[in-house]
Every structure is written in C-alpha cells, then in structure tokens.
XYZ file of C-alpha atoms in Angstrom:
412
model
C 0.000 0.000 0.000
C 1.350 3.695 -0.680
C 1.972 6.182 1.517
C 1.439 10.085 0.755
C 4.128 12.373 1.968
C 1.463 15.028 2.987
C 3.680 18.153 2.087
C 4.920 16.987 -1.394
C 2.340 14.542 -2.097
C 5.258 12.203 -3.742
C 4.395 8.570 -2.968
C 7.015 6.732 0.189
C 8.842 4.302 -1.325
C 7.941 0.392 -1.701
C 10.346 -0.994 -4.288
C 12.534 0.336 -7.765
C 9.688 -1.321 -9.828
C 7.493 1.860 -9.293
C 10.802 4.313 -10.300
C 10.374 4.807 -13.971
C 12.802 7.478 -16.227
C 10.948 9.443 -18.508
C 13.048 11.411 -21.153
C 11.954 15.203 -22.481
C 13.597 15.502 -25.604
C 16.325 17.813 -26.680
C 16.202 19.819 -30.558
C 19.293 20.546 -32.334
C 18.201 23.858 -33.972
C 19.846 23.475 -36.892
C 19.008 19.680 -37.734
C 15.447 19.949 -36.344
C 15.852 16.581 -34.966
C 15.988 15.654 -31.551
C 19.410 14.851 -30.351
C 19.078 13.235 -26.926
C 16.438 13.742 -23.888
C 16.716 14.761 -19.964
C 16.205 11.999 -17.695
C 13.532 13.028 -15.129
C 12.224 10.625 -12.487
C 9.090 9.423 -12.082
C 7.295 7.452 -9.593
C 4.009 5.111 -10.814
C 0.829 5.578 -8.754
C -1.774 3.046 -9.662
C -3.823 3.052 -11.838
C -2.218 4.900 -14.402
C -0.165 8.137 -13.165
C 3.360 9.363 -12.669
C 4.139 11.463 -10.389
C 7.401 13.602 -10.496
C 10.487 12.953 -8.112
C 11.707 16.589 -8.300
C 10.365 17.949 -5.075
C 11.594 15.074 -3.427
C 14.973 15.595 -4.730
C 15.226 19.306 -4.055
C 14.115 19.309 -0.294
C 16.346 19.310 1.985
C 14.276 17.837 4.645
C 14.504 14.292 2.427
C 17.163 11.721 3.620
C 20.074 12.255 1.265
C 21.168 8.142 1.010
C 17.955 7.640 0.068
C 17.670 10.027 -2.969
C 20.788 8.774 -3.923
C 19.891 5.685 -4.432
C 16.706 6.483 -6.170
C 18.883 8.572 -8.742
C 20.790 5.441 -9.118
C 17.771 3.517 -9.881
C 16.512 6.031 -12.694
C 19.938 6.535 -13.934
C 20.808 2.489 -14.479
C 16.885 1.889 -16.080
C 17.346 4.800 -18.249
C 20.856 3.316 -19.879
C 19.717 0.175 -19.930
C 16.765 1.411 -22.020
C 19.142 3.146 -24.544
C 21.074 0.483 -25.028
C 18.126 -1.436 -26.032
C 16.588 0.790 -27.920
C 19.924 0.541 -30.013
C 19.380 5.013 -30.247
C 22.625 6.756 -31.052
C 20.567 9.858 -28.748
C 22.008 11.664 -25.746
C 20.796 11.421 -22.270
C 21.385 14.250 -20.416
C 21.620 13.636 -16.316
C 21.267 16.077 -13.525
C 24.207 15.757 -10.961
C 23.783 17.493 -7.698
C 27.519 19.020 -6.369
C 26.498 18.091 -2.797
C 25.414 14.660 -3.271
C 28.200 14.266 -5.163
C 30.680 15.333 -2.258
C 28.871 13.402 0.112
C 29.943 9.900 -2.276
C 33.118 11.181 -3.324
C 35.231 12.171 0.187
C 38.796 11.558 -1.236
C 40.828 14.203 -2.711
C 42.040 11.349 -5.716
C 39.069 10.512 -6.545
C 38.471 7.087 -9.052
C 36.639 7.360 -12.282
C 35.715 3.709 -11.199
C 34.005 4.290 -8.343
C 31.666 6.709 -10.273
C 28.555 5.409 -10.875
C 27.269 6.395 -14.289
C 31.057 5.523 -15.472
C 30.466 2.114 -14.501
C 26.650 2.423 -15.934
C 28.780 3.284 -19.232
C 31.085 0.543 -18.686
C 28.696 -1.689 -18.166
C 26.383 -1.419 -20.905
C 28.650 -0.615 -22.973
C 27.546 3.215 -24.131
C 29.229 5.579 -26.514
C 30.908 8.448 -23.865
C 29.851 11.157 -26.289
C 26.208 10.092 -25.205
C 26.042 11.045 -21.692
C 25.643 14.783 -20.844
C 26.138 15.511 -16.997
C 24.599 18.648 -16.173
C 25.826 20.288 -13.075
C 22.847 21.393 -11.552
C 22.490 24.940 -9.233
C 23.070 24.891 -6.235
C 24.799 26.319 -3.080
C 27.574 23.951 -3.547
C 28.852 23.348 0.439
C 32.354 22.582 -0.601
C 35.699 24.248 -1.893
C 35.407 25.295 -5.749
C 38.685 22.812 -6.339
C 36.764 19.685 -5.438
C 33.642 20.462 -7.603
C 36.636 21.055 -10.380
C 38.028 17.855 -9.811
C 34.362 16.414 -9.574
C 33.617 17.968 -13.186
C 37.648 16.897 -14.571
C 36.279 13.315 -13.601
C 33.505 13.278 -16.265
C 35.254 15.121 -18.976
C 38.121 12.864 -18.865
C 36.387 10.291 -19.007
C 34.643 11.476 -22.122
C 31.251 12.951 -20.830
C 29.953 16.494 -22.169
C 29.401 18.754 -19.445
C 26.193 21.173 -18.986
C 25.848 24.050 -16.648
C 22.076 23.562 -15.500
C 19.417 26.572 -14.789
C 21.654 29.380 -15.728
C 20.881 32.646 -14.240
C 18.217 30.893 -11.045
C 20.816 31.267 -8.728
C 24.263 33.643 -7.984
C 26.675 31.286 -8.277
C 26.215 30.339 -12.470
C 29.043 32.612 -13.589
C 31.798 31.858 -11.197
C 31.034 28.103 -12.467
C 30.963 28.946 -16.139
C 34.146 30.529 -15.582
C 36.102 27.248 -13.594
C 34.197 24.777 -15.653
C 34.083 25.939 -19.009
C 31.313 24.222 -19.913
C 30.020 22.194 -23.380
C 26.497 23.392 -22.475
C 24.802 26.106 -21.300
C 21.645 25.798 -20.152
C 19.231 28.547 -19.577
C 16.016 28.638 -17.358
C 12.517 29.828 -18.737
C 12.105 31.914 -15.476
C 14.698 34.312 -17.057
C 13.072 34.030 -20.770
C 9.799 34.853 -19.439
C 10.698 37.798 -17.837
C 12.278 39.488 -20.662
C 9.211 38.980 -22.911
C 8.327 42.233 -20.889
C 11.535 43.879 -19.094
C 14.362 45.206 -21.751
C 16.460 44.700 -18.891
C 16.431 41.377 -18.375
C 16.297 40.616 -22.762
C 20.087 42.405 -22.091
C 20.806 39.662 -19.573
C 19.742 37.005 -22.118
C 21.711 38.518 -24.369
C 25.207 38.850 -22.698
C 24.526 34.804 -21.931
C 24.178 34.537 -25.572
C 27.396 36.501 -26.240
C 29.357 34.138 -23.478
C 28.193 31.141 -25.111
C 29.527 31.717 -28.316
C 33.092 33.598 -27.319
C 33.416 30.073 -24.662
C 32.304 27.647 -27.345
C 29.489 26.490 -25.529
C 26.411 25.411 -27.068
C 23.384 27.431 -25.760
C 20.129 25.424 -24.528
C 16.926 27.287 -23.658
C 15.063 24.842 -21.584
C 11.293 25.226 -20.437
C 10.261 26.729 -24.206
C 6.299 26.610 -23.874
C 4.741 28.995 -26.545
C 5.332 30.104 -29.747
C 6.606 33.400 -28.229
C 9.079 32.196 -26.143
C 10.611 29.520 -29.169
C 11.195 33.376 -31.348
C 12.376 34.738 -27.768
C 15.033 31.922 -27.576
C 15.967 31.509 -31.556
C 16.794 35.555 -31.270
C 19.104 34.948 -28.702
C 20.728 32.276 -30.602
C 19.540 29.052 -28.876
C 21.389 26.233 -30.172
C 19.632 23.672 -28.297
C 15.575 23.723 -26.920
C 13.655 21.784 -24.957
C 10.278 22.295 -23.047
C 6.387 21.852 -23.463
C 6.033 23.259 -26.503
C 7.768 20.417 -28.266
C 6.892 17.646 -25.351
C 6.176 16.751 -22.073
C 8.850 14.018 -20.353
C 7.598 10.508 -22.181
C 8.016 6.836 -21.061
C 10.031 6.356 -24.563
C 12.255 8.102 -27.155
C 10.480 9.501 -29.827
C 11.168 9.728 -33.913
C 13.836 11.938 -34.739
C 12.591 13.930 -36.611
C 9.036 14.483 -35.024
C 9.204 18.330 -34.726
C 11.208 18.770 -37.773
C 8.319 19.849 -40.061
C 7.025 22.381 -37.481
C 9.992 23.440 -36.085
C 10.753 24.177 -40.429
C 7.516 26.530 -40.248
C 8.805 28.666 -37.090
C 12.672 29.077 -38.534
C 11.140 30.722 -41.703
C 9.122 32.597 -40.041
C 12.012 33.833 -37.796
C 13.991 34.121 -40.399
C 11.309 36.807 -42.074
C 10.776 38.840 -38.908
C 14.132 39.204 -38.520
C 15.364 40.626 -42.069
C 12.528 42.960 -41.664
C 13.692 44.186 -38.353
C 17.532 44.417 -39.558
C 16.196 46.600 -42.475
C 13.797 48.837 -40.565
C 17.172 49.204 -38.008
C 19.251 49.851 -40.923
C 16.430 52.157 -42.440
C 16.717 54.790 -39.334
C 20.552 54.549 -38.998
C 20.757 55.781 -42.829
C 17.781 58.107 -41.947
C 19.899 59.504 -38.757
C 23.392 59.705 -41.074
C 21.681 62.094 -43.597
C 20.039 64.139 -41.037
C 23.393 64.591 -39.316
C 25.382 65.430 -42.747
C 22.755 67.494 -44.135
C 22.407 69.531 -40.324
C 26.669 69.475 -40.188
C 27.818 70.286 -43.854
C 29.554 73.442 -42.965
C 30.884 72.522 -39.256
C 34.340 71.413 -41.303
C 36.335 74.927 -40.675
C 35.010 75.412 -37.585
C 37.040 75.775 -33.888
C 36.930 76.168 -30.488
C 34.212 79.147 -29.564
C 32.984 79.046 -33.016
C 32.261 74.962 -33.039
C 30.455 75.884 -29.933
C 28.055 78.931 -31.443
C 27.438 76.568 -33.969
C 26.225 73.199 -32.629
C 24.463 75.591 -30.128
C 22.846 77.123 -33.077
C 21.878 73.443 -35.066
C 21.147 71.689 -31.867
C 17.366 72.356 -32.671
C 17.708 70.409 -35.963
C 18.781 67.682 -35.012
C 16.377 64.061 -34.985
C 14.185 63.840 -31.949
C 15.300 60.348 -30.924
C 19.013 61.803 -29.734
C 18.961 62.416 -26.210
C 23.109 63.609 -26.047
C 25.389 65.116 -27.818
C 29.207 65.910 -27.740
C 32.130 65.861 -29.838
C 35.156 64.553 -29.539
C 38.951 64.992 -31.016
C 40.962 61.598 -32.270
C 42.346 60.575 -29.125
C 38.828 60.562 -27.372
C 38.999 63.926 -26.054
C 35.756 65.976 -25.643
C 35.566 69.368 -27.598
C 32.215 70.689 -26.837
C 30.020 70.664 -24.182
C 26.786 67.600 -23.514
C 24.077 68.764 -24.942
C 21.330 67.006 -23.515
C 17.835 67.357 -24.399
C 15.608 67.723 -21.723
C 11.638 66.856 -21.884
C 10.691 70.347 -23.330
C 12.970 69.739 -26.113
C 15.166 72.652 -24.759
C 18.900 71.882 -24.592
C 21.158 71.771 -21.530
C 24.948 72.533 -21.901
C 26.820 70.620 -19.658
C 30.312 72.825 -19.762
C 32.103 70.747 -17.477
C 32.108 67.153 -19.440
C 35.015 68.979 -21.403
C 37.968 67.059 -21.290
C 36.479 64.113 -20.341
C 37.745 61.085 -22.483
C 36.167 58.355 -24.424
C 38.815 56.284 -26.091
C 39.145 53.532 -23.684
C 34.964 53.024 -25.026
C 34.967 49.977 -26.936
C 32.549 51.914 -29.633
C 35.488 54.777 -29.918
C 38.013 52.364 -30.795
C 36.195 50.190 -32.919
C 34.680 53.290 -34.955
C 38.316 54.433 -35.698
C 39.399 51.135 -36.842
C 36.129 51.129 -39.273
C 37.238 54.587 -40.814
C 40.728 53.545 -40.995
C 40.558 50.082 -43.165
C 37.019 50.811 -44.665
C 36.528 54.421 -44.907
C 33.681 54.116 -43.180
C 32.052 57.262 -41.737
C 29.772 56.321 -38.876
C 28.941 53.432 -36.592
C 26.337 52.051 -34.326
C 26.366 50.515 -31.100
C 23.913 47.220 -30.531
C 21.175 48.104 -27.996
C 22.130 49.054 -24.379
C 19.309 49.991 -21.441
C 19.700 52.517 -19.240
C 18.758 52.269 -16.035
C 17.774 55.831 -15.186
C 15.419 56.027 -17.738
C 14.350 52.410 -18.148
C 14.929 53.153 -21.966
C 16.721 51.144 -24.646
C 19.581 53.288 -26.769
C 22.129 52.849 -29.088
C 25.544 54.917 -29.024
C 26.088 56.502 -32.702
C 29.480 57.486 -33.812
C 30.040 59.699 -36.673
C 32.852 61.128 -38.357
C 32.006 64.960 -38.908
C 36.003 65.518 -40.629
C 39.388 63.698 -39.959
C 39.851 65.174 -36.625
C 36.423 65.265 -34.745
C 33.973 62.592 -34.549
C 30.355 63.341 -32.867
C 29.054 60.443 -30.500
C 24.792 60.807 -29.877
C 23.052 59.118 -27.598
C 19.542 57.985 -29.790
C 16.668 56.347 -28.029
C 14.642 53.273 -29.330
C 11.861 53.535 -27.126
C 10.060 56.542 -28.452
C-alpha cells in the first residue's frame, strides 16, 4: 500500500519497480531533430499516473542516502533502455555538487568508483552520449573539489552542462572554472524578458558568453510560440520544453518536430530581415540628417564649433537624447548637450575634457574609418537604467579630426 508524503504529495517508497525514467527531448536547432532527452524521475501511482520525483529531490528535509539511491535507480533503467533501444541519442543527467561530495570524500578521486562511469562501462555506451549537467546549487564545498568532480567526467569522455543558468548567484563563477560544453538557460529568465528590456540584455550577454566560450546554448522550459522566437533571437542552439513535449516513457522519432519546427525558422527568419532593415532604415535616416544639419561645421574651432552646434542643436532628430564631440584621441571638444523633456537643450560645460577612447565603440569606430573608410557606426542596444529606456551609441565622423558620439533612443 502507498503512503502520501502530505507536504509533497510524492508517494514513500515500496520498491525500484514503481521508479520509472521518462526522457523530455532535446532539438538541435539546426538539424530539427531531436538529439538526446533529460532523464527526469518518475514514480508510478496506480492506476495509471506518474508522479514527479523533483520535489523530493530538491528538499532538503529528504534523507540524502535515500535520494541517492533512487537517482541510481533512474539513472541504471534509463541506460539500460538506450542500449536497447539501439538510439545513437544523448541522455542528459542532472548531478547534484552536494550529493556528489557526500559519495566522493577523497581528494584522488576514481573514475571507477563513479557510478554512471560504470553504468557506461557496463552497458557498454558511446561516452559522447552522456551529458552531466551540473545542476544549481549552493555547492557546500571548496570550488577545487567540484573542479576535480567535473575533470572526472570530462576525462572520461562525458559532455558537461551548466544547469538553470541565471536561477541562482553562483552560475558565472562556475561557467568561468568549468568551461562548460552546455549552457543551459532557465525559462524563469526568458519569461521575464518577454516584458523587461532589462532582463532581454541579460539574455543577451549569456548569448554573447556562449559563443566567445564555445558552448552550445540550450533554452530549456520553451512553452509557446513566443518564447521559441524569444530563444531563436538569442541564438539558442539547443531547446527543450512543453512546446515540443512533455517528459515521455520512450524516445520519440527523430525527426518528429522537424516539419514544425521548419515553419517557425522561416518565419524567424522573415521577422528578422525585416527588423535588420527597418534598423538599418533609421541609422541611414539619422546619417543624412546629421550630414545634411553638419555640412559646414568642417572649418570650424573652439568658440565658433560651440556657437554653432548651439545654433543646429534644434535640428537635429528627436530620438538623440546627447550630444558631444570629440577629437581623435577621445577627447571631448564641446560641451553635452542634452535634451531635456521640453525639447530645450542643456549645456553641460564641465564634461570637457572628459575622455572616451578607452569606449569599446570609440576604438572600434576608428578602426572602421581607418581600413574601410567608413564614416559612422552604431552601437547594438544598451538599457539605461535611469530612464528604463533602450539606446544605441552613434558614432560619426564629422572631418578627420572630430567625430560626434549621440546618444539615440529606441523607445520613443
């Protein structure tokens, strides 16, 4: 007979024959086939329904031997059942740091005495198949042993996967010692920046580590439509989530989201080239403005560059927010102008001499005028926090020696 554990409402225990691994599959992006699944556990509760072992596993309160062996129990049933299935697919396994140091005491520590190593061994599994995703946590010990924990897998041959990146504080000073094969990001994050610019930036930067690091970049938790765009923008390699499937008893077909996953890349694909070329639209639109306003500033010095961008400021597109120039080596030559609500300009004297060539934009416009005689430059989107407002940061090459950096607003 079961018994309820009234504050999770997970079934106690009888025997491993009610533990059954269910596997949420994994797209490759570019293929459109699945490429492996996420083990999850699952316990049967007659007649017919499986509940999930998560809560179990992530309360503390829950003897720590015992979930240990119940992860042993999924993990052995689940290789066994690819290597029957004869699947070249990936399973992807959450590893908990703690439990991990709780098994592992010794500061040599034996690939042998690892248990999905010896689940490889045993069933004789190609190493390139088995993902161990490190998942967050407060990890209790030094950073050196969960290094050594990590070295264990990937010498062995195991990819390695950073799990539900950005839930907790700890993600980046693991990226950084691990160096991972795999990023995975949370949906908590993704949802969020459906509505908050701010938090689209944050995606974005993850995005940005991904590719300089090498890692591929998994959105996991994808349940709409929105959210699959959402992820493909930020240059999701991997996905995973309801959308696609729910965690299944079995592997699926390959390709069984291929032919809709075909219909959402297009589509992608169209929204995006019309957003480039509306982006590229107002940066031309902005660049003719600015020559057309400028055409006679090339003589001008000192006092009279002042009179007249004091004169012109009232010209200039409504979607710059600041304006200064600056000499070749980054100096500024003029005061901010800043545009205030009533359109009126304020003249910030004292910015003079501040400098602006240690700004990657400065030195990266430069090099663009140098090798392609290229006149002006854009920044991608930034968000300022002040006024909760996405910008870009335009650079523009007014004649060989001054160059005019504007702040221009998106959100308008």
């Amino acid at each position: 007979m079961l018994k309820m554990n009234k504050n999770e409402q997970i079934p106690e225990f009888i025997g491993e024959d009610s533990i059954v691994p269910h596997f949420q599959p994994i797209i490759q992006t570019s293929t459109r086939n699945i490429i492996g699944y996420e083990v999850l556990g699952r316990q049967f509760v007659p007649p017919n329904e499986y509940k999930s072992l998560g809560p179990k596993f992530h309360n503390p309160k829950e003897n720590i031997v015992e979930n240990i062996n119940i992860d042993r129990i999924i993990r052995e049933k689940a290789v066994k059942q690819l290597k029957e299935s004869g699947s070249n697919t990936q399973l992807f396994f959450n590893m908990m740091p703690n439990q991990l140091s709780v098994i592992h005491t010794e500061d040599f520590m034996n690939p042998e005495r690892f248990h999905i190593i010896q689940l490889a061994e045993k069933y004789g599994i190609n190493k390139k198949n088995i993902v161990i995703e490190i998942t967050e946590e407060e990890f209790q010990g030094e950073i050196e042993k969960l290094i050594r924990l990590v070295n264990v897998f990937r010498n062995y041959g195991f990819k390695i996967a950073i799990d539900d990146m950005g839930v907790g504080s700890s993600s980046l000073e693991r990226i950084g010692y691990i160096h991972p094969d795999i990023i995975k990001v949370d949906i908590k994050i993704m949802r969020e920046s459906l509505n908050k610019a701010s938090f689209r930036q944050v995606l974005n930067a993850i995005s940005k580590m991904s590719i300089k690091l090498g890692s591929d970049l998994l959105f996991e938790g994808v349940e709409t439509e929105e959210e699959l765009i959402l992820a493909l923008s930020m240059g999701a390699n991997l996905l995973q989530g309801f959308y696609f499937s729910k965690a299944t008893k079995e592997f699926q077909v390959t390709s069984h989201f291929s032919k809709n996953l075909k219909t959402i890349l297009e589509k992608f694909s169209g929204l995006r080239f019309l957003e480039i070329a509306q982006d590229f639209q107002r940066q031309q639109e902005i660049v003719d403005k600015l020559s057309n306003i400028l055409k006679d500033i090339e003589k001008k010095e000192g006092d009279e560059l002042f009179r007249y961008v004091s004169e012109v400021l009232r010209t200039f597109p409504t979607d710059i927010s600041h304006i200064f120039f600056c000499d070749l080596h980054g100096y500024q030559i003029t005061p901010t102008y800043e545009r205030k609500e009533n359109s009126e300009w304020k003249e910030i004297i004292s910015d003079i001499g501040n400098n602006f060539a240690w700004k990657p934009y400065f030195a990266q416009h430069k090099a663009e005028v140098y090798h392609f005689n290229k006149k002006w430059g854009v920044t991608e989107p930034l968000y300022d926090l002040q006024t909760r407002k996405q910008y870009v940061i335009f650079t523009f090459s007014i004649t060989e020696s001054v160059i005019l950096i504007a702040k221009v607003i998106l959100d308008t």
